[in-house]
Short mmCIF file of N, CA and C in Angstrom, two decimals:
data_model
loop_
_atom_site.label_atom_id
_atom_site.label_comp_id
_atom_site.label_asym_id
_atom_site.label_seq_id
_atom_site.Cartn_x
_atom_site.Cartn_y
_atom_site.Cartn_z
N MET A 410 -3.31 -3.40 -12.89
CA MET A 410 -2.68 -2.16 -13.28
C MET A 410 -1.17 -2.34 -13.16
N LYS A 411 -0.47 -1.90 -14.16
CA LYS A 411 0.99 -2.00 -14.16
C LYS A 411 1.61 -0.74 -13.56
N THR A 412 2.90 -0.82 -13.30
CA THR A 412 3.63 0.26 -12.64
C THR A 412 3.49 1.59 -13.39
N ALA A 413 3.65 1.55 -14.70
CA ALA A 413 3.60 2.80 -15.49
C ALA A 413 2.25 3.49 -15.34
N GLU A 414 1.17 2.73 -15.37
CA GLU A 414 -0.17 3.31 -15.23
C GLU A 414 -0.38 3.86 -13.82
N LEU A 415 0.06 3.12 -12.82
CA LEU A 415 -0.05 3.59 -11.44
C LEU A 415 0.72 4.89 -11.25
N CYS A 416 1.91 4.96 -11.79
CA CYS A 416 2.72 6.18 -11.69
C CYS A 416 2.04 7.35 -12.39
N ARG A 417 1.47 7.10 -13.55
CA ARG A 417 0.79 8.16 -14.29
C ARG A 417 -0.39 8.70 -13.49
N LEU A 418 -1.21 7.80 -12.95
CA LEU A 418 -2.38 8.22 -12.16
C LEU A 418 -1.96 8.98 -10.91
N ALA A 419 -0.97 8.46 -10.20
CA ALA A 419 -0.51 9.13 -8.98
C ALA A 419 0.08 10.50 -9.30
N ALA A 420 0.81 10.60 -10.40
CA ALA A 420 1.39 11.89 -10.79
C ALA A 420 0.30 12.90 -11.13
N GLU A 421 -0.72 12.45 -11.84
CA GLU A 421 -1.83 13.34 -12.20
C GLU A 421 -2.59 13.81 -10.96
N LYS A 422 -2.91 12.88 -10.07
CA LYS A 422 -3.69 13.23 -8.89
C LYS A 422 -2.91 14.08 -7.90
N GLY A 423 -1.60 13.85 -7.81
CA GLY A 423 -0.80 14.56 -6.82
C GLY A 423 -0.05 15.76 -7.36
N GLY A 424 -0.07 15.93 -8.69
CA GLY A 424 0.66 17.05 -9.28
C GLY A 424 2.17 16.88 -9.24
N PHE A 425 2.62 15.62 -9.35
CA PHE A 425 4.05 15.33 -9.31
C PHE A 425 4.53 14.91 -10.70
N TRP A 426 5.82 14.90 -10.89
CA TRP A 426 6.42 14.37 -12.10
C TRP A 426 6.34 12.85 -12.04
N LYS A 427 6.05 12.21 -13.18
CA LYS A 427 5.99 10.75 -13.22
C LYS A 427 7.31 10.12 -12.78
N LYS A 428 8.41 10.73 -13.17
CA LYS A 428 9.74 10.22 -12.81
C LYS A 428 9.90 10.16 -11.29
N ASP A 429 9.44 11.21 -10.60
CA ASP A 429 9.56 11.25 -9.14
C ASP A 429 8.66 10.22 -8.48
N VAL A 430 7.45 10.05 -9.00
CA VAL A 430 6.52 9.06 -8.46
C VAL A 430 7.09 7.66 -8.65
N ARG A 431 7.62 7.39 -9.83
CA ARG A 431 8.20 6.07 -10.12
C ARG A 431 9.37 5.77 -9.16
N GLU A 432 10.24 6.75 -8.96
CA GLU A 432 11.38 6.57 -8.06
C GLU A 432 10.89 6.27 -6.64
N PHE A 433 9.87 7.00 -6.20
CA PHE A 433 9.32 6.77 -4.87
C PHE A 433 8.72 5.37 -4.76
N LEU A 434 7.88 5.00 -5.73
CA LEU A 434 7.19 3.71 -5.66
C LEU A 434 8.14 2.52 -5.76
N LEU A 435 9.17 2.64 -6.57
CA LEU A 435 10.04 1.49 -6.81
C LEU A 435 11.27 1.44 -5.91
N GLN A 436 11.66 2.57 -5.33
CA GLN A 436 12.87 2.57 -4.51
C GLN A 436 12.58 2.92 -3.05
N HIS A 437 12.01 4.06 -2.83
CA HIS A 437 11.88 4.56 -1.46
C HIS A 437 10.77 3.86 -0.68
N PHE A 438 9.61 3.64 -1.29
CA PHE A 438 8.51 3.00 -0.56
C PHE A 438 8.87 1.58 -0.12
N PRO A 439 9.38 0.72 -1.02
CA PRO A 439 9.73 -0.63 -0.56
C PRO A 439 10.79 -0.64 0.55
N ALA A 440 11.77 0.25 0.45
CA ALA A 440 12.81 0.31 1.47
C ALA A 440 12.23 0.76 2.82
N ALA A 441 11.38 1.77 2.79
CA ALA A 441 10.76 2.26 4.03
C ALA A 441 9.81 1.21 4.60
N LEU A 442 9.07 0.52 3.74
CA LEU A 442 8.15 -0.53 4.18
C LEU A 442 8.93 -1.65 4.86
N ALA A 443 10.01 -2.09 4.24
CA ALA A 443 10.83 -3.15 4.83
C ALA A 443 11.41 -2.72 6.17
N GLU A 444 11.88 -1.49 6.26
CA GLU A 444 12.44 -1.00 7.52
C GLU A 444 11.37 -0.97 8.61
N GLY A 445 10.18 -0.51 8.28
CA GLY A 445 9.10 -0.48 9.26
C GLY A 445 8.67 -1.86 9.70
N LEU A 446 8.63 -2.81 8.75
CA LEU A 446 8.25 -4.18 9.10
C LEU A 446 9.29 -4.83 10.00
N VAL A 447 10.56 -4.60 9.70
CA VAL A 447 11.62 -5.16 10.54
C VAL A 447 11.57 -4.55 11.94
N ARG A 448 11.38 -3.25 12.01
CA ARG A 448 11.40 -2.55 13.30
C ARG A 448 10.16 -2.84 14.14
N ASP A 449 8.96 -2.73 13.53
CA ASP A 449 7.72 -2.79 14.30
C ASP A 449 6.84 -4.01 14.00
N GLY A 450 7.13 -4.74 12.94
CA GLY A 450 6.31 -5.89 12.58
C GLY A 450 5.07 -5.54 11.80
N LYS A 451 4.76 -4.24 11.68
CA LYS A 451 3.62 -3.82 10.88
C LYS A 451 3.80 -2.36 10.45
N VAL A 452 3.15 -2.02 9.36
CA VAL A 452 3.16 -0.65 8.85
C VAL A 452 1.73 -0.30 8.48
N LYS A 453 1.20 0.75 9.12
CA LYS A 453 -0.17 1.17 8.88
C LYS A 453 -0.18 2.41 8.01
N LEU A 454 -0.92 2.35 6.90
CA LEU A 454 -1.11 3.49 6.01
C LEU A 454 -2.57 3.91 6.11
N LYS A 455 -2.81 5.06 6.70
CA LYS A 455 -4.17 5.54 6.90
C LYS A 455 -4.92 5.60 5.57
N GLY A 456 -6.10 5.01 5.55
CA GLY A 456 -6.92 5.00 4.34
C GLY A 456 -6.58 3.89 3.37
N VAL A 457 -5.46 3.20 3.61
CA VAL A 457 -5.04 2.12 2.72
C VAL A 457 -5.14 0.78 3.43
N GLY A 458 -4.45 0.63 4.55
CA GLY A 458 -4.49 -0.61 5.28
C GLY A 458 -3.21 -0.85 6.06
N VAL A 459 -3.02 -2.10 6.46
CA VAL A 459 -1.88 -2.47 7.29
C VAL A 459 -1.11 -3.60 6.60
N PHE A 460 0.19 -3.39 6.44
CA PHE A 460 1.10 -4.46 6.03
C PHE A 460 1.66 -5.03 7.32
N TYR A 461 1.71 -6.37 7.43
CA TYR A 461 2.23 -6.95 8.66
C TYR A 461 2.95 -8.26 8.36
N LEU A 462 3.85 -8.64 9.25
CA LEU A 462 4.59 -9.88 9.12
C LEU A 462 3.77 -11.02 9.70
N ALA A 463 3.80 -12.16 9.03
CA ALA A 463 3.10 -13.34 9.51
C ALA A 463 3.99 -14.55 9.28
N LYS A 464 3.85 -15.53 10.12
CA LYS A 464 4.60 -16.77 9.94
C LYS A 464 3.94 -17.57 8.82
N PRO A 465 4.74 -18.27 8.03
CA PRO A 465 4.15 -19.08 6.96
C PRO A 465 3.35 -20.24 7.55
N PRO A 466 2.31 -20.65 6.84
CA PRO A 466 1.52 -21.79 7.33
C PRO A 466 2.37 -23.07 7.29
N GLY A 467 2.09 -23.96 8.18
CA GLY A 467 2.83 -25.22 8.22
C GLY A 467 3.99 -25.13 9.20
N LYS A 468 4.35 -26.27 9.73
CA LYS A 468 5.39 -26.29 10.77
C LYS A 468 6.80 -26.22 10.20
N LYS A 469 7.01 -26.73 9.00
CA LYS A 469 8.37 -26.85 8.49
C LYS A 469 8.81 -25.69 7.61
N ARG A 470 7.96 -24.77 7.33
CA ARG A 470 8.35 -23.64 6.48
C ARG A 470 9.09 -22.60 7.31
N LYS A 471 10.07 -22.00 6.66
CA LYS A 471 10.87 -20.98 7.34
C LYS A 471 10.60 -19.63 6.70
N GLY A 472 11.03 -18.59 7.39
CA GLY A 472 10.88 -17.24 6.85
C GLY A 472 9.60 -16.59 7.33
N VAL A 473 9.26 -15.50 6.66
CA VAL A 473 8.05 -14.76 7.01
C VAL A 473 7.28 -14.43 5.74
N TYR A 474 6.04 -14.14 5.93
CA TYR A 474 5.19 -13.63 4.86
C TYR A 474 4.83 -12.20 5.20
N VAL A 475 4.74 -11.38 4.18
CA VAL A 475 4.20 -10.04 4.37
C VAL A 475 2.74 -10.12 3.95
N ARG A 476 1.86 -9.81 4.86
CA ARG A 476 0.42 -9.86 4.60
C ARG A 476 -0.12 -8.44 4.56
N PHE A 477 -1.31 -8.28 4.01
CA PHE A 477 -1.93 -6.97 3.90
C PHE A 477 -3.39 -7.07 4.32
N ARG A 478 -3.81 -6.17 5.19
CA ARG A 478 -5.22 -6.09 5.59
C ARG A 478 -5.71 -4.71 5.17
N PRO A 479 -6.63 -4.64 4.21
CA PRO A 479 -7.11 -3.34 3.73
C PRO A 479 -7.92 -2.61 4.79
N SER A 480 -7.87 -1.28 4.73
CA SER A 480 -8.66 -0.46 5.66
C SER A 480 -10.13 -0.52 5.26
N SER A 481 -10.99 -0.16 6.18
CA SER A 481 -12.42 -0.13 5.88
C SER A 481 -12.72 0.92 4.81
N LEU A 482 -11.99 2.03 4.81
CA LEU A 482 -12.18 3.06 3.78
C LEU A 482 -11.85 2.51 2.40
N LEU A 483 -10.73 1.81 2.26
CA LEU A 483 -10.36 1.21 0.98
C LEU A 483 -11.40 0.19 0.54
N LEU A 484 -11.87 -0.63 1.47
CA LEU A 484 -12.88 -1.63 1.12
C LEU A 484 -14.18 -0.97 0.65
N ARG A 485 -14.57 0.13 1.31
CA ARG A 485 -15.78 0.84 0.88
C ARG A 485 -15.61 1.39 -0.53
N LYS A 486 -14.45 1.95 -0.83
CA LYS A 486 -14.19 2.48 -2.18
C LYS A 486 -14.22 1.37 -3.22
N LEU A 487 -13.62 0.24 -2.89
CA LEU A 487 -13.60 -0.89 -3.82
C LEU A 487 -14.99 -1.46 -4.05
N ASN A 488 -15.83 -1.37 -3.04
CA ASN A 488 -17.19 -1.88 -3.15
C ASN A 488 -18.17 -0.85 -3.69
N GLY A 489 -17.65 0.31 -4.11
CA GLY A 489 -18.51 1.33 -4.71
C GLY A 489 -19.25 2.20 -3.72
N GLU A 490 -18.87 2.13 -2.46
CA GLU A 490 -19.56 2.91 -1.44
C GLU A 490 -18.80 4.18 -1.08
N GLY A 491 -17.65 4.44 -1.72
CA GLY A 491 -16.82 5.57 -1.35
C GLY A 491 -17.08 6.82 -2.16
N LYS A 492 -18.07 6.82 -3.01
CA LYS A 492 -18.33 7.99 -3.85
C LYS A 492 -18.71 9.20 -3.03
N ARG A 493 -19.40 9.00 -1.94
CA ARG A 493 -19.79 10.12 -1.09
C ARG A 493 -18.55 10.77 -0.47
N ASP A 494 -17.55 9.95 -0.08
CA ASP A 494 -16.33 10.48 0.53
C ASP A 494 -15.55 11.36 -0.44
N GLU A 495 -15.51 10.99 -1.72
CA GLU A 495 -14.74 11.73 -2.70
C GLU A 495 -15.39 13.06 -3.06
N SER A 496 -16.71 13.14 -3.01
CA SER A 496 -17.40 14.37 -3.40
C SER A 496 -17.40 15.39 -2.28
N GLY A 497 -17.08 14.94 -1.08
CA GLY A 497 -17.03 15.86 0.05
C GLY A 497 -18.37 16.10 0.71
N SER A 498 -19.40 15.36 0.32
CA SER A 498 -20.71 15.55 0.96
C SER A 498 -20.97 14.50 2.00
#
């Protein structure tokens, strides 16, 4: 899914303007994510997962990797088991 489609879906589901969603996704979210990773080393989004800093594999590589561990709720939805959660039953 490309940015435009993600923005359209998020705007429809949240009742926001696409322009506002795009600005949030492309400017504010990455900046806040980076700030949280620098400060705490991880950022947890309930229902989505955890972004965290990891050292690159190998001894001679420098820098950090940003890794992502999906939440169990997200995994259930991706595996088709989240339909019950969405219907409210």
